[in-house]
């Protein structure tokens, strides 16, 4: 038990202390963007389940690989908040509250948005590339996937989870997230799983770029000497 406690402190101690202090100091004011994200997702879920609202939500926030690229990019900002119709919305809302909340406190509001909006289009654009390659190649996708709606908030959640794990040195947890996505694709090949992997690939590239930028000669070093900027709310 002591070994497990030591591992938990080493893995998640930094995140726990950062999140706890922010919530004790500011309470829900520490995560205004996260609360807005959860509320908007819940509202869009309610609207798209109404007979009068389904087509409206599809037109403003649902992205498919068959859509013209300009239209898909125009819908991308809202596509992050449109949950899948065939999955329980409460699970998506809980994931958003947990992952976006931790990211908003640990990374800051703007960095969280940048990473979320890097992960979401990554999956959408990969779907187009995969369909163009065809099902024969290792990265190819069947043409039927062009009709499937993109992952919504889940790609952003996965991408943010991996980035927070890297940023807070919770490497084992980050590895488990990536492994879980790989197992998902291996057991059940679907477009959502492939888009999650594309989102992870882009986020890992951002991690590498951030590490290189802060270790480059002349970069400002702060904190423990790791070369990474300090966590902030």
Short mmCIF file of C-alpha atoms in Angstrom, two decimals:
data_model
loop_
_atom_site.label_atom_id
_atom_site.label_comp_id
_atom_site.label_asym_id
_atom_site.label_seq_id
_atom_site.Cartn_x
_atom_site.Cartn_y
_atom_site.Cartn_z
CA UNK A 1 0.00 0.00 0.00
CA UNK A 2 2.84 2.39 0.78
CA UNK A 3 4.41 1.70 -2.59
CA UNK A 4 1.08 2.37 -4.27
CA UNK A 5 0.69 5.63 -2.34
CA UNK A 6 4.19 6.72 -3.31
CA UNK A 7 3.48 5.94 -6.94
CA UNK A 8 0.18 7.87 -6.81
CA UNK A 9 1.93 10.90 -5.30
CA UNK A 10 4.68 10.78 -7.90
CA UNK A 11 2.23 10.27 -10.77
CA UNK A 12 -0.58 12.63 -9.84
CA UNK A 13 0.68 14.68 -6.89
CA UNK A 14 1.42 17.74 -9.01
CA UNK A 15 -2.00 17.66 -10.68
CA UNK A 16 -3.82 17.05 -7.40
CA UNK A 17 -2.14 19.94 -5.60
CA UNK A 18 -2.61 22.34 -8.53
CA UNK A 19 -6.29 21.51 -9.03
CA UNK A 20 -7.08 21.40 -5.32
CA UNK A 21 -5.52 24.79 -4.61
CA UNK A 22 -7.28 26.41 -7.57
CA UNK A 23 -10.70 25.03 -6.59
CA UNK A 24 -10.26 25.94 -2.92
CA UNK A 25 -9.21 29.46 -3.86
CA UNK A 26 -11.68 30.19 -6.66
CA UNK A 27 -14.17 27.32 -6.56
CA UNK A 28 -16.11 27.09 -9.84
CA UNK A 29 -14.63 30.39 -11.00
CA UNK A 30 -11.43 28.43 -11.67
CA UNK A 31 -13.01 26.61 -14.62
CA UNK A 32 -15.44 28.95 -16.40
CA UNK A 33 -14.54 27.64 -19.85
CA UNK A 34 -15.13 24.04 -18.74
CA UNK A 35 -18.53 24.88 -17.30
CA UNK A 36 -19.46 26.66 -20.53
CA UNK A 37 -18.29 23.64 -22.54
CA UNK A 38 -20.38 21.23 -20.48
CA UNK A 39 -23.47 23.45 -20.68
CA UNK A 40 -23.14 23.96 -24.45
CA UNK A 41 -22.67 20.21 -25.03
CA UNK A 42 -25.71 19.40 -22.91
CA UNK A 43 -27.78 22.01 -24.76
CA UNK A 44 -26.77 20.68 -28.18
CA UNK A 45 -27.54 17.14 -27.05
CA UNK A 46 -31.02 18.21 -25.96
CA UNK A 47 -31.67 20.09 -29.21
CA UNK A 48 -30.44 17.33 -31.53
CA UNK A 49 -32.73 14.82 -29.83
CA UNK A 50 -35.78 16.91 -30.72
CA UNK A 51 -37.55 16.41 -34.03
CA UNK A 52 -37.25 20.13 -34.74
CA UNK A 53 -33.60 20.39 -33.73
CA UNK A 54 -31.80 17.41 -35.24
CA UNK A 55 -31.28 18.94 -38.68
CA UNK A 56 -30.27 22.28 -37.16
CA UNK A 57 -27.47 20.70 -35.09
CA UNK A 58 -26.35 18.62 -38.05
CA UNK A 59 -26.10 21.74 -40.19
CA UNK A 60 -24.05 23.77 -37.71
CA UNK A 61 -21.86 21.21 -35.96
CA UNK A 62 -21.74 17.74 -37.53
CA UNK A 63 -18.74 16.99 -39.74
CA UNK A 64 -18.42 14.10 -42.18
CA UNK A 65 -15.59 13.22 -44.52
CA UNK A 66 -17.93 13.62 -47.49
CA UNK A 67 -18.53 17.30 -46.64
CA UNK A 68 -16.67 19.90 -48.70
CA UNK A 69 -13.57 20.94 -46.77
CA UNK A 70 -14.58 24.62 -46.37
CA UNK A 71 -17.93 23.54 -44.93
CA UNK A 72 -16.28 21.03 -42.60
CA UNK A 73 -13.85 23.67 -41.31
CA UNK A 74 -16.71 26.10 -40.78
CA UNK A 75 -18.54 23.51 -38.68
CA UNK A 76 -15.45 22.43 -36.73
CA UNK A 77 -15.70 25.03 -33.92
CA UNK A 78 -19.10 23.67 -32.88
CA UNK A 79 -18.40 20.04 -33.78
CA UNK A 80 -16.34 19.74 -30.60
CA UNK A 81 -19.53 20.20 -28.58
CA UNK A 82 -21.86 17.84 -30.47
CA UNK A 83 -21.93 14.46 -28.64
CA UNK A 84 -22.55 11.18 -30.43
CA UNK A 85 -26.21 10.24 -30.59
CA UNK A 86 -25.55 6.55 -29.94
CA UNK A 87 -23.60 7.03 -26.68
CA UNK A 88 -24.83 8.14 -23.21
CA UNK A 89 -24.45 11.90 -23.00
CA UNK A 90 -23.72 11.77 -19.26
CA UNK A 91 -20.48 9.95 -19.92
CA UNK A 92 -19.40 12.64 -22.39
CA UNK A 93 -20.34 15.42 -19.97
CA UNK A 94 -18.42 13.77 -17.12
CA UNK A 95 -15.34 13.40 -19.33
CA UNK A 96 -15.56 17.03 -20.40
CA UNK A 97 -15.91 18.24 -16.81
CA UNK A 98 -13.00 16.16 -15.57
CA UNK A 99 -10.50 16.47 -18.41
CA UNK A 100 -11.29 20.01 -19.54
CA UNK A 101 -11.42 21.15 -15.92
CA UNK A 102 -7.99 19.73 -15.09
CA UNK A 103 -6.56 21.07 -18.33
CA UNK A 104 -8.01 24.55 -17.82
CA UNK A 105 -6.42 24.77 -14.37
CA UNK A 106 -3.10 23.12 -15.19
CA UNK A 107 -2.49 24.44 -18.70
CA UNK A 108 -4.47 27.66 -18.84
CA UNK A 109 -7.56 28.51 -20.82
CA UNK A 110 -6.00 29.40 -24.16
CA UNK A 111 -3.57 26.49 -24.27
CA UNK A 112 -6.45 24.13 -23.49
CA UNK A 113 -8.46 25.54 -26.40
CA UNK A 114 -5.49 25.32 -28.77
CA UNK A 115 -4.88 21.67 -27.95
CA UNK A 116 -8.58 20.78 -28.12
CA UNK A 117 -8.92 22.45 -31.50
CA UNK A 118 -5.74 20.80 -32.77
CA UNK A 119 -6.98 17.33 -31.78
CA UNK A 120 -10.49 17.67 -33.21
CA UNK A 121 -9.62 18.67 -36.81
CA UNK A 122 -6.79 16.12 -36.79
CA UNK A 123 -9.32 13.30 -36.65
CA UNK A 124 -11.56 14.88 -39.25
CA UNK A 125 -8.71 15.48 -41.69
CA UNK A 126 -7.32 12.00 -41.12
CA UNK A 127 -10.69 10.52 -42.11
CA UNK A 128 -10.43 12.26 -45.48
CA UNK A 129 -6.88 11.01 -46.01
CA UNK A 130 -7.72 7.48 -44.91
CA UNK A 131 -10.71 7.25 -47.26
CA UNK A 132 -8.58 8.56 -50.12
CA UNK A 133 -5.98 5.85 -49.41
CA UNK A 134 -8.64 3.15 -49.40
CA UNK A 135 -9.07 0.11 -47.16
CA UNK A 136 -6.09 -1.75 -48.60
CA UNK A 137 -3.37 0.33 -46.95
CA UNK A 138 -2.34 0.34 -43.27
CA UNK A 139 -3.77 3.84 -42.77
CA UNK A 140 -6.67 3.44 -45.18
CA UNK A 141 -10.36 3.53 -44.37
CA UNK A 142 -13.42 2.08 -46.14
CA UNK A 143 -15.40 4.48 -48.30
CA UNK A 144 -18.49 3.97 -46.10
CA UNK A 145 -16.75 6.00 -43.37
CA UNK A 146 -17.30 9.14 -45.41
CA UNK A 147 -20.89 9.16 -44.09
CA UNK A 148 -19.94 8.77 -40.41
CA UNK A 149 -20.11 11.86 -38.19
CA UNK A 150 -16.79 12.75 -36.55
CA UNK A 151 -16.01 12.05 -32.91
CA UNK A 152 -17.31 15.28 -31.41
CA UNK A 153 -15.76 16.07 -28.02
CA UNK A 154 -14.04 12.71 -27.50
CA UNK A 155 -10.99 13.44 -29.70
CA UNK A 156 -10.39 16.68 -27.79
CA UNK A 157 -10.79 14.85 -24.46
CA UNK A 158 -8.28 12.17 -25.43
CA UNK A 159 -5.82 14.71 -26.79
CA UNK A 160 -6.03 16.91 -23.71
CA UNK A 161 -5.66 13.90 -21.40
CA UNK A 162 -2.43 12.89 -23.13
CA UNK A 163 -1.04 16.44 -23.09
CA UNK A 164 -1.85 16.96 -19.40
CA UNK A 165 -0.23 13.64 -18.54
CA UNK A 166 2.91 14.64 -20.42
CA UNK A 167 2.96 18.16 -19.01
CA UNK A 168 2.50 16.95 -15.42
CA UNK A 169 4.90 14.00 -15.86
CA UNK A 170 2.16 11.40 -15.33
CA UNK A 171 3.82 9.30 -18.00
CA UNK A 172 2.38 5.94 -16.99
CA UNK A 173 -1.18 7.30 -17.03
CA UNK A 174 -0.56 8.90 -20.41
CA UNK A 175 0.79 5.61 -21.72
CA UNK A 176 -2.31 3.82 -20.44
CA UNK A 177 -4.57 6.30 -22.27
CA UNK A 178 -2.69 5.69 -25.51
CA UNK A 179 -2.72 1.91 -24.95
CA UNK A 180 -6.47 1.98 -24.34
CA UNK A 181 -7.02 3.75 -27.66
CA UNK A 182 -4.84 1.21 -29.45
CA UNK A 183 -6.78 -1.66 -27.88
CA UNK A 184 -10.05 0.01 -28.92
CA UNK A 185 -8.94 0.09 -32.55
CA UNK A 186 -7.58 -3.47 -32.39
CA UNK A 187 -10.79 -4.90 -30.93
CA UNK A 188 -13.31 -2.76 -32.76
CA UNK A 189 -12.18 -1.02 -35.89
CA UNK A 190 -14.26 2.10 -36.26
CA UNK A 191 -13.77 5.65 -37.42
CA UNK A 192 -13.93 7.09 -33.90
CA UNK A 193 -11.02 4.95 -32.73
CA UNK A 194 -8.93 5.88 -35.74
CA UNK A 195 -9.68 9.57 -35.18
CA UNK A 196 -8.64 9.25 -31.54
CA UNK A 197 -5.27 7.90 -32.65
CA UNK A 198 -4.89 10.76 -35.13
CA UNK A 199 -5.64 13.23 -32.33
CA UNK A 200 -3.04 11.55 -30.11
CA UNK A 201 -0.44 11.71 -32.89
CA UNK A 202 -0.96 15.46 -33.29
CA UNK A 203 -0.84 16.04 -29.53
CA UNK A 204 2.39 14.03 -29.22
CA UNK A 205 3.83 16.24 -31.95
CA UNK A 206 2.80 19.29 -29.91
CA UNK A 207 4.45 17.76 -26.83
CA UNK A 208 7.68 17.25 -28.74
CA UNK A 209 7.56 20.76 -30.20
CA UNK A 210 6.93 22.29 -26.77
CA UNK A 211 9.79 20.33 -25.19
CA UNK A 212 12.18 21.29 -27.98
CA UNK A 213 11.17 24.95 -27.83
CA UNK A 214 11.80 25.22 -24.11
CA UNK A 215 15.09 23.34 -24.28
CA UNK A 216 16.47 25.31 -27.21
CA UNK A 217 19.49 27.56 -26.52
CA UNK A 218 18.41 30.92 -25.20
CA UNK A 219 14.99 29.75 -24.01
CA UNK A 220 13.88 30.87 -20.56
CA UNK A 221 14.08 28.13 -17.94
CA UNK A 222 11.92 28.23 -14.90
CA UNK A 223 10.65 25.92 -12.17
CA UNK A 224 12.50 22.73 -11.40
CA UNK A 225 14.95 23.05 -14.27
CA UNK A 226 13.06 20.76 -16.61
CA UNK A 227 12.96 23.43 -19.27
CA UNK A 228 9.16 23.44 -19.28
CA UNK A 229 7.04 26.43 -18.33
CA UNK A 230 5.44 26.25 -14.87
CA UNK A 231 1.88 25.01 -14.58
CA UNK A 232 -0.58 27.87 -14.14
CA UNK A 233 -4.30 28.40 -13.84
#
